[in-house]
Amino acid sequence: MKTILLTGGTGFIGSHVAVELLQLGYNVVIFDNLSNSKIEVLDRVEVITGKRPSFVKLDLCNYEDLDKAFKMYRIDSVIHFAGLKSVGESVTKPLDTYENNLVSTINLIKVMSTHGVKNLIFSSSATVYSSAKHFPVSEETPTIAINPYGNTKKIIEEILSDITIADNEWSITILRYFNPAGAHSSGLIGEDPNGIPTNLFPIITGVANRKYDRIKVFGNDYPTKDGTCIRDYIHVVDLAKGHVAALTNTLNGYNVFNLGSGVGYSVLETIKAFENVTGIEIPYEITARRTGDIPVSYADPQKANKQLDWKAELSLEDMCRDAWNWQLKNNNMNNSN
Ligand code: WQD
């Protein structure tokens, strides 16, 4: 069976992809510097699947370490998750995000080339659609970034496109995630950000768990059904299966796919869904808009549905249920409240 390298594989998305791949019989190797994840994830992946991924702690920005580790395994394909993903930190300390995300990716491509491995899936983001004016958003929508984090995704996509033009032996698939949420149904792996979370779902579960007294809803004066922003939440297990679909439907050259449910929910609708699923009231207050938020973002997932034979199956209610189950079983998370 093939061996798949997951850079950043102990993170939120990567760990769920590791579970899906191991359960399908793939060999999984993880390289991670553990800057925003915990080594215990390996134990939990093993409990879920009965198999333990191979693991090397390393920073992809260190070319020598990466090259030395890469040649220890016979890698068939790489899924590149590793990168700094805090929008806020990318604004306050842009050079850290640019250096980390770009240098790590360039090193990875150089090492893959050196060892003749030219199958890559890249973890991108719908944040590159920040100027979208028409919805649902398709892959043809022009990309523009409104923050350094999103710009690293856009720049990396352009680098990868140029590589496939220069060398047609490369197969590079770009997966643009909309809003990942939820957790594995076991409650053993899930979203566990360092520091105080900024994404909506971990804030909701933190309020439900009384780590925070209420949610600040960033604006209710947007041009939407209830004035709050609309997003396309996609269950992290659906997202993980989208990576398996991309791996098994390897296409030649450079291909881009939106991974979203195709359905948009407002902030207030999402809060209400969580309350309905759990029976827990989620207090909130309307505050000023958050800089950089766009009013509406939801995917047209038809291209992935057809070409990858993949479709998101789990509902917003499933995401609420599984996110809450994860929070309940991991009270130690979000420790910095
Ligand atoms: C969702 C909605 C907020 C928190 C971000 C990144 C994006 C991607 C996914 C990496 C927005 C509102 C949130 C809160 C709120 N990450 N909200 N109060 O901003 O769509 O996307 O995560 O790839 O790159 O930008 O997700 O969960 O932060 O916000 O009102 O305390 O919830 O305004 O409308 P976002 P989010």
XYZ file of C-alpha atoms and ligand atoms in Angstrom:
373
model
C 0.000 0.000 0.000
C 1.199 3.547 -0.699
C 2.981 5.746 1.804
C 1.617 9.267 2.256
C 3.555 12.044 3.969
C 1.424 14.556 5.897
C 3.331 17.717 6.762
C 1.598 19.310 9.755
C -0.214 16.009 10.222
C -0.805 16.345 13.984
C -2.930 19.447 13.382
C -6.722 19.755 13.167
C -7.206 18.798 9.512
C -4.073 16.653 9.194
C -4.946 14.354 12.092
C -8.387 13.647 10.630
C -6.804 12.882 7.245
C -4.322 10.560 8.983
C -7.251 8.624 10.506
C -9.015 8.228 7.151
C -5.823 7.104 5.374
C -4.797 4.611 8.069
C -8.291 3.114 8.087
C -7.980 2.605 4.310
C -4.646 0.788 4.764
C -2.252 3.536 3.660
C 1.084 3.940 5.408
C 1.155 7.404 6.978
C 4.234 9.466 7.844
C 3.861 12.765 9.716
C 6.402 15.584 9.855
C 5.389 18.294 12.310
C 7.189 20.858 14.485
C 4.367 20.700 17.067
C 4.168 24.525 17.157
C 0.363 24.420 17.098
C -0.459 20.785 17.943
C 0.286 18.126 20.533
C 2.282 14.878 20.266
C -0.582 13.116 22.095
C -2.543 13.288 18.837
C -0.446 10.310 17.641
C -1.685 8.197 20.568
C -5.273 9.163 19.825
C -4.954 8.418 16.112
C -3.624 4.990 17.147
C -6.575 4.413 19.505
C -9.050 5.293 16.733
C -7.378 3.255 13.962
C -5.284 0.630 15.761
C -2.273 1.887 13.784
C 0.360 4.487 14.663
C 1.625 6.865 11.998
C 5.389 7.238 11.671
C 6.424 10.604 13.085
C 9.396 12.939 12.797
C 9.441 16.178 14.736
C 11.000 18.747 12.424
C 10.634 22.244 11.049
C 10.235 22.274 7.273
C 12.156 25.553 7.228
C 15.293 23.491 8.028
C 16.199 22.054 4.631
C 18.816 19.617 5.957
C 16.457 18.136 8.564
C 13.684 17.810 5.998
C 15.926 16.144 3.396
C 17.378 13.751 5.988
C 13.917 12.715 7.215
C 12.371 12.495 3.743
C 14.895 9.927 2.534
C 14.112 7.689 5.543
C 10.809 6.731 3.887
C 9.598 5.669 0.446
C 7.052 8.454 -0.005
C 4.514 8.158 -2.842
C 2.531 11.365 -2.288
C 2.628 14.367 0.005
C -0.230 16.335 1.577
C 1.101 19.693 2.771
C -0.785 21.028 5.798
C 2.107 22.611 7.707
C 1.962 26.378 8.016
C 1.071 29.287 10.275
C -2.659 29.935 9.888
C -3.501 32.749 12.289
C -4.967 35.632 10.307
C -4.479 37.988 13.253
C -0.823 37.077 13.792
C -0.171 37.351 10.076
C -1.332 40.986 10.266
C 0.673 41.904 13.375
C 3.801 39.893 12.456
C 3.613 39.369 8.678
C 7.241 38.367 8.165
C 6.878 35.342 10.457
C 3.967 34.016 8.395
C 5.546 34.824 5.028
C 8.904 33.287 5.970
C 7.436 30.173 7.586
C 4.795 29.383 4.982
C 6.854 30.197 1.890
C 10.233 28.819 2.961
C 8.710 25.577 4.264
C 6.848 25.031 1.003
C 9.848 25.839 -1.212
C 12.003 23.459 0.856
C 9.376 20.747 0.549
C 9.175 21.088 -3.238
C 12.977 21.018 -3.554
C 13.250 17.886 -1.406
C 10.406 16.163 -3.247
C 12.072 16.960 -6.590
C 15.421 15.671 -5.349
C 13.837 12.357 -4.442
C 11.617 12.097 -7.498
C 8.315 12.474 -5.643
C 5.988 14.690 -7.710
C 2.483 14.102 -6.306
C 1.348 16.901 -4.013
C -1.925 18.005 -2.441
C -1.825 21.515 -0.961
C -3.992 22.717 1.905
C -5.305 26.070 0.700
C -8.174 28.231 1.876
C -11.284 30.015 0.679
C -9.689 33.096 2.161
C -8.166 33.604 -1.309
C -11.692 34.498 -2.478
C -11.843 37.586 -0.299
C -13.125 39.746 -3.128
C -15.925 37.398 -4.198
C -19.069 39.319 -5.165
C -21.068 36.433 -6.648
C -22.168 33.322 -4.793
C -21.800 30.417 -4.624
C -18.039 30.781 -5.197
C -16.542 28.625 -7.949
C -12.858 27.881 -8.642
C -12.957 30.406 -11.491
C -13.596 33.245 -9.050
C -10.609 35.626 -9.136
C -8.361 35.226 -6.106
C -7.209 38.125 -3.958
C -5.983 38.107 -0.398
C -6.841 40.743 2.195
C -4.367 39.578 4.831
C -0.821 38.182 4.806
C -1.971 34.668 5.757
C -4.340 34.540 2.792
C -1.608 36.040 0.620
C 0.763 33.195 1.501
C -1.890 30.756 0.271
C -2.306 32.718 -2.968
C 1.455 33.017 -3.527
C 2.040 29.318 -2.827
C -0.722 28.388 -5.276
C 1.029 30.515 -7.922
C 4.412 28.926 -7.152
C 2.899 25.451 -7.466
C 1.179 26.355 -10.737
C 4.480 27.584 -12.173
C 6.177 24.325 -11.125
C 3.669 22.230 -13.077
C 4.227 24.472 -16.117
C 7.986 24.005 -15.853
C 7.800 20.245 -15.275
C 4.799 18.287 -16.519
C 5.693 15.291 -14.397
C 4.168 17.073 -11.374
C 0.614 16.369 -10.228
C -0.447 19.175 -7.872
C -3.952 19.455 -6.424
C -5.029 22.594 -4.582
C -7.823 22.114 -2.054
C -9.456 25.380 -0.973
C -11.181 24.765 2.349
C -14.168 26.823 3.352
C -14.838 26.747 7.100
C -13.755 23.473 8.749
C -15.699 22.619 11.931
C -16.680 19.691 14.114
C -14.481 16.796 15.239
C -14.058 13.048 14.903
C -17.144 11.279 16.363
C -14.895 9.537 18.935
C -14.144 12.909 20.557
C -10.463 11.925 20.593
C -9.260 14.429 17.987
C -10.585 17.861 17.123
C -9.857 21.568 16.874
C -7.411 22.444 19.648
C -5.818 25.804 18.844
C -3.025 27.263 20.969
C -4.062 30.314 22.942
C -7.467 31.959 22.808
C -9.352 30.694 19.727
C -10.532 33.142 17.091
C -12.691 30.798 14.987
C -16.405 30.725 15.724
C -16.828 27.035 16.592
C -14.223 26.759 19.388
C -15.620 30.005 20.821
C -19.141 28.535 20.833
C -17.988 25.325 22.554
C -15.903 27.375 24.991
C -18.980 29.433 25.952
C -21.024 26.235 26.250
C -18.337 24.892 28.574
C -18.352 28.171 30.517
C -14.734 28.960 29.642
C -16.034 32.249 28.220
C -19.182 34.032 29.414
C -20.533 34.959 25.974
C -19.807 35.261 22.300
C -19.088 38.614 20.722
C -20.968 38.561 17.434
C -18.836 40.751 15.207
C -21.506 42.907 13.595
C -25.155 42.432 12.690
C -25.324 45.181 10.084
C -24.115 43.156 7.102
C -26.325 42.819 3.989
C -27.494 39.316 4.947
C -30.730 37.690 6.112
C -30.108 38.501 9.776
C -27.266 41.013 9.460
C -24.536 38.565 10.529
C -21.896 37.044 8.246
C -22.630 33.908 6.281
C -20.091 31.065 6.048
C -19.883 27.588 4.503
C -19.088 25.283 7.430
C -17.777 21.863 6.415
C -17.357 18.930 8.801
C -13.678 18.138 9.255
C -14.357 14.442 8.525
C -15.985 15.375 5.189
C -12.946 17.545 4.533
C -10.609 14.652 5.354
C -12.489 12.408 2.942
C -12.067 15.091 0.309
C -8.302 14.638 0.641
C -8.643 10.870 0.192
C -10.759 11.541 -2.916
C -8.066 13.868 -4.273
C -5.419 11.224 -3.600
C -7.323 8.433 -5.332
C -8.335 10.620 -8.276
C -4.829 11.944 -8.930
C -5.012 14.179 -11.958
C -2.107 15.307 -14.119
C -0.851 18.850 -13.830
C -2.366 21.605 -11.674
C -5.952 21.303 -10.456
C -7.951 23.414 -7.988
C -11.023 22.321 -6.013
C -13.322 24.044 -3.555
C -14.052 21.830 -0.545
C -17.235 23.181 0.990
C -20.774 22.007 1.684
C -22.244 24.565 -0.703
C -24.576 25.802 2.041
C -24.137 29.089 3.922
C -25.208 29.710 7.498
C -25.130 33.019 9.377
C -23.404 33.424 12.721
C -26.754 33.596 14.523
C -28.058 30.531 12.660
C -24.926 28.641 13.697
C -25.325 29.628 17.329
C -29.002 28.611 17.221
C -28.108 25.249 15.638
C -25.674 24.567 18.455
C -28.297 25.467 21.072
C -30.859 23.187 19.408
C -28.444 20.248 19.238
C -27.055 20.532 22.763
C -29.874 22.222 24.667
C -27.294 24.713 25.980
C -28.012 28.447 25.792
C -25.172 30.414 24.184
C -25.234 34.032 25.401
C -23.967 36.574 22.886
C -23.622 40.300 22.431
C -23.504 42.196 19.182
C -20.254 44.133 18.896
C -18.428 46.037 16.177
C -17.465 44.305 12.943
C -14.119 42.450 12.886
C -11.673 43.968 10.419
C -11.231 41.782 7.372
C -14.482 39.842 7.654
C -16.395 39.499 4.405
C -20.207 39.388 4.546
C -20.771 36.164 2.617
C -18.688 33.128 1.662
C -20.003 29.758 0.518
C -18.796 27.300 -2.072
C -19.953 25.940 -5.383
C -18.587 22.402 -4.797
C -19.758 20.944 -8.131
C -16.267 20.552 -9.580
C -15.108 18.440 -6.619
C -18.438 16.591 -6.580
C -17.968 15.530 -10.203
C -14.213 15.234 -10.740
C -13.312 13.834 -7.304
C -16.549 11.923 -6.800
C -16.735 13.604 -3.389
C -19.555 15.427 -1.615
C -19.914 16.767 1.924
C -22.397 14.527 3.716
C -22.474 15.762 7.329
C -24.758 18.572 8.500
C -24.304 21.702 10.590
C -26.032 19.804 13.389
C -23.438 16.994 13.063
C -20.679 19.608 13.346
C -22.287 21.083 16.481
C -22.754 17.652 18.066
C -19.223 16.485 17.328
C -17.575 19.797 18.307
C -19.396 19.708 21.649
C -18.491 16.045 22.241
C -14.839 16.908 21.576
C -14.960 19.884 23.967
C -16.570 17.802 26.716
C -13.920 15.101 26.443
C -11.040 17.570 26.320
C -11.642 20.147 28.998
C -7.935 20.914 29.065
C -8.096 22.603 25.672
C -8.108 26.375 25.145
C -6.191 26.641 28.420
C -5.403 30.293 28.076
C -8.836 31.635 29.099
C -16.701 32.906 11.105
C -17.752 33.979 11.331
C -16.902 36.044 12.186
C -15.693 34.541 16.117
C -11.205 31.898 9.242
C -9.944 32.230 8.519
C -9.839 31.374 7.288
C -9.961 29.915 7.643
C -11.231 29.645 8.411
C -7.738 28.995 7.750
C -17.279 35.360 10.896
C -17.848 35.389 13.184
C -16.199 34.588 14.817
C -16.329 35.295 17.137
C -17.933 36.093 15.535
N -8.834 29.500 8.384
N -17.304 35.346 14.545
N -17.437 36.039 16.795
O -13.112 34.306 9.527
O -14.669 32.883 8.084
O -12.304 32.186 8.422
O -11.215 30.528 9.559
O -7.618 28.713 6.593
O -8.589 31.616 6.685
O -10.025 33.587 8.110
O -13.909 32.014 10.300
O -14.651 31.164 12.459
O -13.133 33.215 12.416
O -15.494 33.404 11.680
O -18.929 36.782 15.248
O -15.916 35.303 18.329
O -18.029 34.060 12.727
O -17.122 37.456 12.139
O -18.364 36.038 10.333
P -13.553 32.966 9.065
P -14.241 32.432 11.802
